[in-house]
PDB file of C-alpha atoms in Angstrom:
ATOM      1  CA  MET A   1       0.000   0.000   0.000  1.00 34.00           C
ATOM      2  CA  ARG A   2       1.434   3.398  -0.975  1.00 36.00           C
ATOM      3  CA  LEU A   3       0.795   6.288   1.415  1.00 37.00           C
ATOM      4  CA  PHE A   4       1.327   9.926   0.417  1.00 37.00           C
ATOM      5  CA  PRO A   5       2.458  12.323   3.185  1.00 40.00           C
ATOM      6  CA  GLY A   6      -0.616  14.539   2.930  1.00 38.00           C
ATOM      7  CA  GLY A   7      -2.978  11.622   3.576  1.00 39.00           C
ATOM      8  CA  VAL A   8      -1.160   9.699   6.278  1.00 38.00           C
ATOM      9  CA  LEU A   9      -2.552  11.589   9.288  1.00 39.00           C
ATOM     10  CA  LEU A  10      -6.105  11.560   7.953  1.00 36.00           C
ATOM     11  CA  LEU A  11      -5.905   7.847   7.260  1.00 37.00           C
ATOM     12  CA  ALA A  12      -4.445   7.143  10.701  1.00 37.00           C
ATOM     13  CA  MET A  13      -7.229   9.015  12.480  1.00 38.00           C
ATOM     14  CA  SER A  14      -9.988   7.523  10.359  1.00 36.00           C
ATOM     15  CA  VAL A  15      -9.060   3.914  11.142  1.00 36.00           C
ATOM     16  CA  GLY A  16      -7.492   4.389  14.579  1.00 35.00           C
ATOM     17  CA  LEU A  17     -10.406   2.522  16.168  1.00 34.00           C
ATOM     18  CA  SER A  18     -10.314  -0.372  13.709  1.00 33.00           C
ATOM     19  CA  THR A  19     -10.328  -3.870  15.164  1.00 33.00           C
ATOM     20  CA  THR A  20      -7.626  -5.314  12.932  1.00 33.00           C
ATOM     21  CA  ALA A  21      -3.965  -5.110  13.838  1.00 34.00           C
ATOM     22  CA  ALA A  22      -0.747  -6.298  15.228  1.00 42.00           C
ATOM     23  CA  ALA A  23       2.898  -6.750  15.851  1.00 48.00           C
ATOM     24  CA  GLN A  24       5.618  -5.610  18.251  1.00 77.00           C
ATOM     25  CA  ALA A  25       7.900  -7.566  20.515  1.00 90.00           C
ATOM     26  CA  THR A  26       5.196  -9.793  22.010  1.00 92.00           C
ATOM     27  CA  ALA A  27       3.072 -10.055  18.818  1.00 89.00           C
ATOM     28  CA  MET A  28       0.318  -7.983  20.418  1.00 90.00           C
ATOM     29  CA  PRO A  29      -1.375  -5.098  18.547  1.00 89.00           C
ATOM     30  CA  SER A  30       0.499  -2.394  20.466  1.00 91.00           C
ATOM     31  CA  PHE A  31       2.345   0.135  18.295  1.00 93.00           C
ATOM     32  CA  ASN A  32       4.504   3.194  19.006  1.00 95.00           C
ATOM     33  CA  ALA A  33       4.250   6.904  18.226  1.00 96.00           C
ATOM     34  CA  PRO A  34       7.313   8.382  16.455  1.00 95.00           C
ATOM     35  CA  TYR A  35       8.529  10.094  19.612  1.00 89.00           C
ATOM     36  CA  ARG A  36       8.276   9.501  23.323  1.00 90.00           C
ATOM     37  CA  ALA A  37       5.889  11.273  25.670  1.00 89.00           C
ATOM     38  CA  PHE A  38       8.281  11.211  28.647  1.00 93.00           C
ATOM     39  CA  THR A  39      11.502  12.931  29.695  1.00 92.00           C
ATOM     40  CA  ARG A  40      13.077  10.181  31.831  1.00 94.00           C
ATOM     41  CA  SER A  41      10.746   7.178  31.870  1.00 97.00           C
ATOM     42  CA  GLU A  42       7.182   5.886  31.722  1.00 97.00           C
ATOM     43  CA  ILE A  43       5.291   2.968  33.207  1.00 98.00           C
ATOM     44  CA  GLY A  44       1.943   1.609  32.092  1.00 97.00           C
ATOM     45  CA  ILE A  45      -0.474  -1.223  31.535  1.00 97.00           C
ATOM     46  CA  SER A  46      -1.735  -2.570  28.221  1.00 97.00           C
ATOM     47  CA  LEU A  47      -4.860  -4.583  27.436  1.00 96.00           C
ATOM     48  CA  SER A  48      -4.885  -6.322  24.044  1.00 94.00           C
ATOM     49  CA  PHE A  49      -7.443  -8.361  22.135  1.00 91.00           C
ATOM     50  CA  PRO A  50      -5.739 -10.340  19.349  1.00 87.00           C
ATOM     51  CA  LYS A  51      -7.942 -12.194  16.882  1.00 78.00           C
ATOM     52  CA  GLY A  52      -9.187 -15.561  18.113  1.00 74.00           C
ATOM     53  CA  GLY A  53     -10.904 -14.641  21.361  1.00 80.00           C
ATOM     54  CA  ALA A  54      -7.752 -14.219  23.489  1.00 90.00           C
ATOM     55  CA  THR A  55      -6.962 -11.408  25.936  1.00 95.00           C
ATOM     56  CA  ALA A  56      -3.495 -10.173  26.893  1.00 95.00           C
ATOM     57  CA  PHE A  57      -2.498  -8.199  29.987  1.00 97.00           C
ATOM     58  CA  GLU A  58       0.953  -6.559  29.899  1.00 97.00           C
ATOM     59  CA  GLY A  59       3.029  -4.216  32.011  1.00 97.00           C
ATOM     60  CA  VAL A  60       5.260  -1.787  30.105  1.00 96.00           C
ATOM     61  CA  TYR A  61       8.300   0.225  31.203  1.00 97.00           C
ATOM     62  CA  ARG A  62      10.382   2.614  29.054  1.00 97.00           C
ATOM     63  CA  MET A  63      13.496   4.672  29.732  1.00 97.00           C
ATOM     64  CA  ALA A  64      15.169   7.437  27.732  1.00 94.00           C
ATOM     65  CA  SER A  65      18.688   8.098  26.441  1.00 84.00           C
ATOM     66  CA  GLY A  66      18.940  11.100  24.105  1.00 79.00           C
ATOM     67  CA  LYS A  67      16.839  10.497  20.984  1.00 78.00           C
ATOM     68  CA  PHE A  68      16.879   6.770  21.777  1.00 90.00           C
ATOM     69  CA  ASP A  69      14.590   4.964  24.209  1.00 95.00           C
ATOM     70  CA  LEU A  70      14.259   1.375  25.306  1.00 96.00           C
ATOM     71  CA  GLY A  71      11.097  -0.376  26.477  1.00 95.00           C
ATOM     72  CA  PHE A  72      10.322  -3.660  28.205  1.00 96.00           C
ATOM     73  CA  ARG A  73       7.055  -5.626  28.173  1.00 96.00           C
ATOM     74  CA  ALA A  74       5.878  -8.583  30.247  1.00 97.00           C
ATOM     75  CA  GLY A  75       2.479 -10.194  30.618  1.00 97.00           C
ATOM     76  CA  ILE A  76       0.125 -13.086  30.061  1.00 97.00           C
ATOM     77  CA  LEU A  77      -1.949 -14.055  27.009  1.00 95.00           C
ATOM     78  CA  ASP A  78      -5.122 -15.806  28.191  1.00 94.00           C
ATOM     79  CA  GLN A  79      -6.474 -18.064  25.407  1.00 88.00           C
ATOM     80  CA  ASP A  80      -9.967 -19.545  25.401  1.00 82.00           C
ATOM     81  CA  ASN A  81      -9.041 -22.991  24.076  1.00 81.00           C
ATOM     82  CA  ALA A  82      -5.320 -23.319  24.866  1.00 82.00           C
ATOM     83  CA  ASP A  83      -2.753 -22.854  27.623  1.00 89.00           C
ATOM     84  CA  ALA A  84      -1.890 -19.367  28.830  1.00 93.00           C
ATOM     85  CA  VAL A  85       1.219 -17.853  27.208  1.00 94.00           C
ATOM     86  CA  LEU A  86       3.940 -15.917  29.023  1.00 96.00           C
ATOM     87  CA  LEU A  87       4.831 -12.794  27.015  1.00 97.00           C
ATOM     88  CA  LEU A  88       8.267 -11.138  27.304  1.00 97.00           C
ATOM     89  CA  GLY A  89       9.787  -8.526  25.011  1.00 96.00           C
ATOM     90  CA  ALA A  90      12.019  -5.498  24.522  1.00 96.00           C
ATOM     91  CA  GLU A  91      11.628  -2.621  22.036  1.00 95.00           C
ATOM     92  CA  ALA A  92      13.977   0.148  20.924  1.00 96.00           C
ATOM     93  CA  ARG A  93      12.886   3.421  19.317  1.00 96.00           C
ATOM     94  CA  GLN A  94      15.261   5.787  17.490  1.00 95.00           C
ATOM     95  CA  ARG A  95      14.150   9.080  15.963  1.00 93.00           C
ATOM     96  CA  VAL A  96      15.232   9.163  12.305  1.00 95.00           C
ATOM     97  CA  VAL A  97      12.964  11.770  10.628  1.00 94.00           C
ATOM     98  CA  THR A  98      12.088  15.341  11.661  1.00 94.00           C
ATOM     99  CA  HIS A  99       9.265  17.157   9.890  1.00 94.00           C
ATOM    100  CA  THR A 100      10.043  19.885   7.372  1.00 95.00           C
ATOM    101  CA  GLU A 101       8.040  22.135   5.054  1.00 92.00           C
ATOM    102  CA  ASP A 102       8.321  19.447   2.381  1.00 94.00           C
ATOM    103  CA  PHE A 103       7.500  16.452   4.618  1.00 95.00           C
ATOM    104  CA  PRO A 104       5.047  17.127   7.485  1.00 95.00           C
ATOM    105  CA  LEU A 105       5.676  14.020   9.621  1.00 96.00           C
ATOM    106  CA  ASP A 106       8.151  12.939  12.274  1.00 96.00           C
ATOM    107  CA  GLY A 107       9.489   9.391  12.125  1.00 96.00           C
ATOM    108  CA  ALA A 108      11.190   6.776  14.271  1.00 96.00           C
ATOM    109  CA  LEU A 109      12.654   3.348  13.610  1.00 97.00           C
ATOM    110  CA  ILE A 110      11.156   0.656  15.882  1.00 96.00           C
ATOM    111  CA  LEU A 111      13.037  -2.608  16.519  1.00 96.00           C
ATOM    112  CA  GLY A 112      12.163  -5.366  18.951  1.00 96.00           C
ATOM    113  CA  ILE A 113      12.753  -8.897  20.123  1.00 96.00           C
ATOM    114  CA  GLY A 114      10.589 -11.045  22.349  1.00 96.00           C
ATOM    115  CA  GLY A 115       8.725 -14.254  22.688  1.00 96.00           C
ATOM    116  CA  GLY A 116       5.637 -16.153  23.725  1.00 95.00           C
ATOM    117  CA  PHE A 117       6.291 -19.104  26.023  1.00 94.00           C
ATOM    118  CA  SER A 118       3.902 -21.936  26.878  1.00 91.00           C
ATOM    119  CA  SER A 119       4.119 -25.687  27.373  1.00 85.00           C
ATOM    120  CA  GLY A 120       5.275 -27.230  24.085  1.00 79.00           C
ATOM    121  CA  ASP A 121       4.717 -24.080  22.012  1.00 83.00           C
ATOM    122  CA  SER A 122       7.286 -21.305  22.447  1.00 90.00           C
ATOM    123  CA  ARG A 123       8.024 -18.709  19.767  1.00 93.00           C
ATOM    124  CA  VAL A 124      10.598 -15.994  19.101  1.00 96.00           C
ATOM    125  CA  ILE A 125       9.227 -12.694  17.765  1.00 95.00           C
ATOM    126  CA  VAL A 126      11.348 -10.096  15.898  1.00 96.00           C
ATOM    127  CA  PRO A 127       9.478  -6.982  14.641  1.00 95.00           C
ATOM    128  CA  ALA A 128      10.888  -4.005  12.708  1.00 96.00           C
ATOM    129  CA  GLY A 129       8.851  -0.955  11.725  1.00 96.00           C
ATOM    130  CA  LEU A 130       8.840   2.739  10.876  1.00 97.00           C
ATOM    131  CA  SER A 131       6.471   4.979  12.820  1.00 97.00           C
ATOM    132  CA  LEU A 132       5.331   8.212  11.111  1.00 98.00           C
ATOM    133  CA  GLY A 133       3.127  10.860  12.724  1.00 97.00           C
ATOM    134  CA  ARG A 134       2.869  14.360  14.183  1.00 96.00           C
ATOM    135  CA  ARG A 135       1.622  15.847  17.443  1.00 94.00           C
ATOM    136  CA  VAL A 136      -1.632  17.810  17.131  1.00 94.00           C
ATOM    137  CA  GLN A 137      -2.533  20.480  19.715  1.00 90.00           C
ATOM    138  CA  PRO A 138      -6.214  21.526  19.456  1.00 88.00           C
ATOM    139  CA  LYS A 139      -6.735  25.259  19.973  1.00 87.00           C
ATOM    140  CA  ASP A 140      -7.593  26.300  23.542  1.00 86.00           C
ATOM    141  CA  SER A 141      -7.136  22.751  24.829  1.00 88.00           C
ATOM    142  CA  LYS A 142      -4.620  21.205  27.231  1.00 87.00           C
ATOM    143  CA  ILE A 143      -5.066  17.821  25.515  1.00 92.00           C
ATOM    144  CA  SER A 144      -2.732  16.894  22.664  1.00 94.00           C
ATOM    145  CA  ILE A 145      -2.978  13.969  20.230  1.00 96.00           C
ATOM    146  CA  VAL A 146      -0.336  12.058  18.277  1.00 97.00           C
ATOM    147  CA  PRO A 147      -1.940  10.107  15.404  1.00 97.00           C
ATOM    148  CA  TYR A 148       0.523   7.869  13.575  1.00 97.00           C
ATOM    149  CA  VAL A 149       0.950   5.011  11.144  1.00 97.00           C
ATOM    150  CA  GLN A 150       3.500   2.213  11.575  1.00 96.00           C
ATOM    151  CA  PRO A 151       4.184  -0.287   8.764  1.00 96.00           C
ATOM    152  CA  THR A 152       5.806  -3.286  10.462  1.00 94.00           C
ATOM    153  CA  GLY A 153       7.346  -6.560   9.380  1.00 95.00           C
ATOM    154  CA  THR A 154       7.468  -9.351  11.962  1.00 94.00           C
ATOM    155  CA  LEU A 155       9.395 -12.615  11.923  1.00 95.00           C
ATOM    156  CA  ILE A 156       7.868 -15.301  14.171  1.00 94.00           C
ATOM    157  CA  ALA A 157       9.824 -18.531  14.586  1.00 95.00           C
ATOM    158  CA  GLY A 158       9.344 -21.624  16.697  1.00 90.00           C
ATOM    159  CA  ASN A 159       8.797 -25.383  16.694  1.00 84.00           C
ATOM    160  CA  GLY A 160      11.016 -25.841  13.650  1.00 84.00           C
ATOM    161  CA  SER A 161       9.276 -23.312  11.391  1.00 90.00           C
ATOM    162  CA  SER A 162       9.169 -19.572  10.759  1.00 93.00           C
ATOM    163  CA  ASP A 163       6.805 -17.085   9.125  1.00 94.00           C
ATOM    164  CA  PHE A 164       7.040 -13.426   8.106  1.00 95.00           C
ATOM    165  CA  PHE A 165       4.043 -11.140   8.675  1.00 93.00           C
ATOM    166  CA  PHE A 166       3.335  -7.602   7.449  1.00 93.00           C
ATOM    167  CA  THR A 167       1.044  -5.269   9.355  1.00 91.00           C
ATOM    168  CA  LEU A 168       0.085  -1.643   8.743  1.00 91.00           C
ATOM    169  CA  GLY A 169      -0.396  -0.398  12.289  1.00 92.00           C
ATOM    170  CA  PHE A 170      -2.325   2.699  13.276  1.00 94.00           C
ATOM    171  CA  GLY A 171      -2.583   4.466  16.598  1.00 96.00           C
ATOM    172  CA  SER A 172      -3.297   7.607  18.562  1.00 97.00           C
ATOM    173  CA  ASP A 173      -1.670   8.758  21.808  1.00 97.00           C
ATOM    174  CA  PHE A 174      -3.756  11.174  23.889  1.00 97.00           C
ATOM    175  CA  ARG A 175      -1.933  13.425  26.380  1.00 95.00           C
ATOM    176  CA  LEU A 176      -4.676  14.009  28.947  1.00 95.00           C
ATOM    177  CA  SER A 177      -2.442  15.647  31.584  1.00 94.00           C
ATOM    178  CA  PRO A 178       1.280  16.400  32.018  1.00 92.00           C
ATOM    179  CA  ARG A 179       1.664  12.969  33.682  1.00 95.00           C
ATOM    180  CA  PHE A 180      -0.863  10.712  31.961  1.00 97.00           C
ATOM    181  CA  ASP A 181      -1.388   9.298  28.448  1.00 97.00           C
ATOM    182  CA  ALA A 182      -4.219   7.162  27.081  1.00 97.00           C
ATOM    183  CA  ARG A 183      -3.321   5.188  23.946  1.00 97.00           C
ATOM    184  CA  ILE A 184      -5.129   3.075  21.366  1.00 97.00           C
ATOM    185  CA  SER A 185      -3.648   1.151  18.460  1.00 95.00           C
ATOM    186  CA  ALA A 186      -4.858  -1.164  15.725  1.00 92.00           C
ATOM    187  CA  GLY A 187      -4.014  -1.881  12.099  1.00 75.00           C
ATOM    188  CA  LEU A 188      -4.429  -3.758   8.844  1.00 82.00           C
ATOM    189  CA  GLY A 189      -2.498  -6.805   7.698  1.00 85.00           C
ATOM    190  CA  ASP A 190      -1.638 -10.411   8.454  1.00 84.00           C
ATOM    191  CA  LEU A 191      -2.330 -10.288  12.207  1.00 77.00           C
ATOM    192  CA  GLU A 192      -5.459  -8.868  13.834  1.00 78.00           C
ATOM    193  CA  GLY A 193      -6.455  -7.245  17.145  1.00 86.00           C
ATOM    194  CA  VAL A 194      -6.750  -4.008  19.090  1.00 93.00           C
ATOM    195  CA  SER A 195      -4.860  -2.618  22.089  1.00 95.00           C
ATOM    196  CA  LEU A 196      -5.630  -0.059  24.819  1.00 97.00           C
ATOM    197  CA  SER A 197      -3.020   1.400  27.176  1.00 97.00           C
ATOM    198  CA  ALA A 198      -2.833   3.693  30.206  1.00 98.00           C
ATOM    199  CA  VAL A 199       0.615   5.223  30.816  1.00 97.00           C
ATOM    200  CA  TRP A 200       2.114   7.414  33.540  1.00 97.00           C
ATOM    201  CA  VAL A 201       5.045   9.536  32.304  1.00 96.00           C
ATOM    202  CA  HIS A 202       7.941  11.126  34.202  1.00 94.00           C
TER     203      HIS A 202
END
């Protein structure tokens, strides 16, 4: 799918509540804005609903170092007709694009590694994506919004086989106060789901 700069933000906002998605270090439909909301660190919780009737609960922690930040995820995927899966992952985000008059979006490279671990069925997950978006500050409002799009390729390997998945992720981060973000992400592609997060920033 080819996306032109002028239409990326509109497209991201129009499908931000879609129920198809997914990727990232634990293969849940949780994506990243092109830049961090925090100065030093953030901590949060994420609730995801991947396709198939499962529910995932994850804790998330991120820390900053210049334009680079590193995040860690851990949680449980509760499946209706199978064993629960332990989810562990790490994600790195590096700012690589700054908006100009010719290109209106900011961008960051997203790389991760993680896994899903259960009895007899453990998998390694390696996602790589490019997040593109821009912070929007409504007039006379203390709330700001970062809509973004994140095309992502994900390699999932385990039990003697491997597969490559492509997902076009979408999301919006809502800065509701100087210390609190609410986030939603979803997308289009090989994997499906939706994710909601509450994050406290420092």
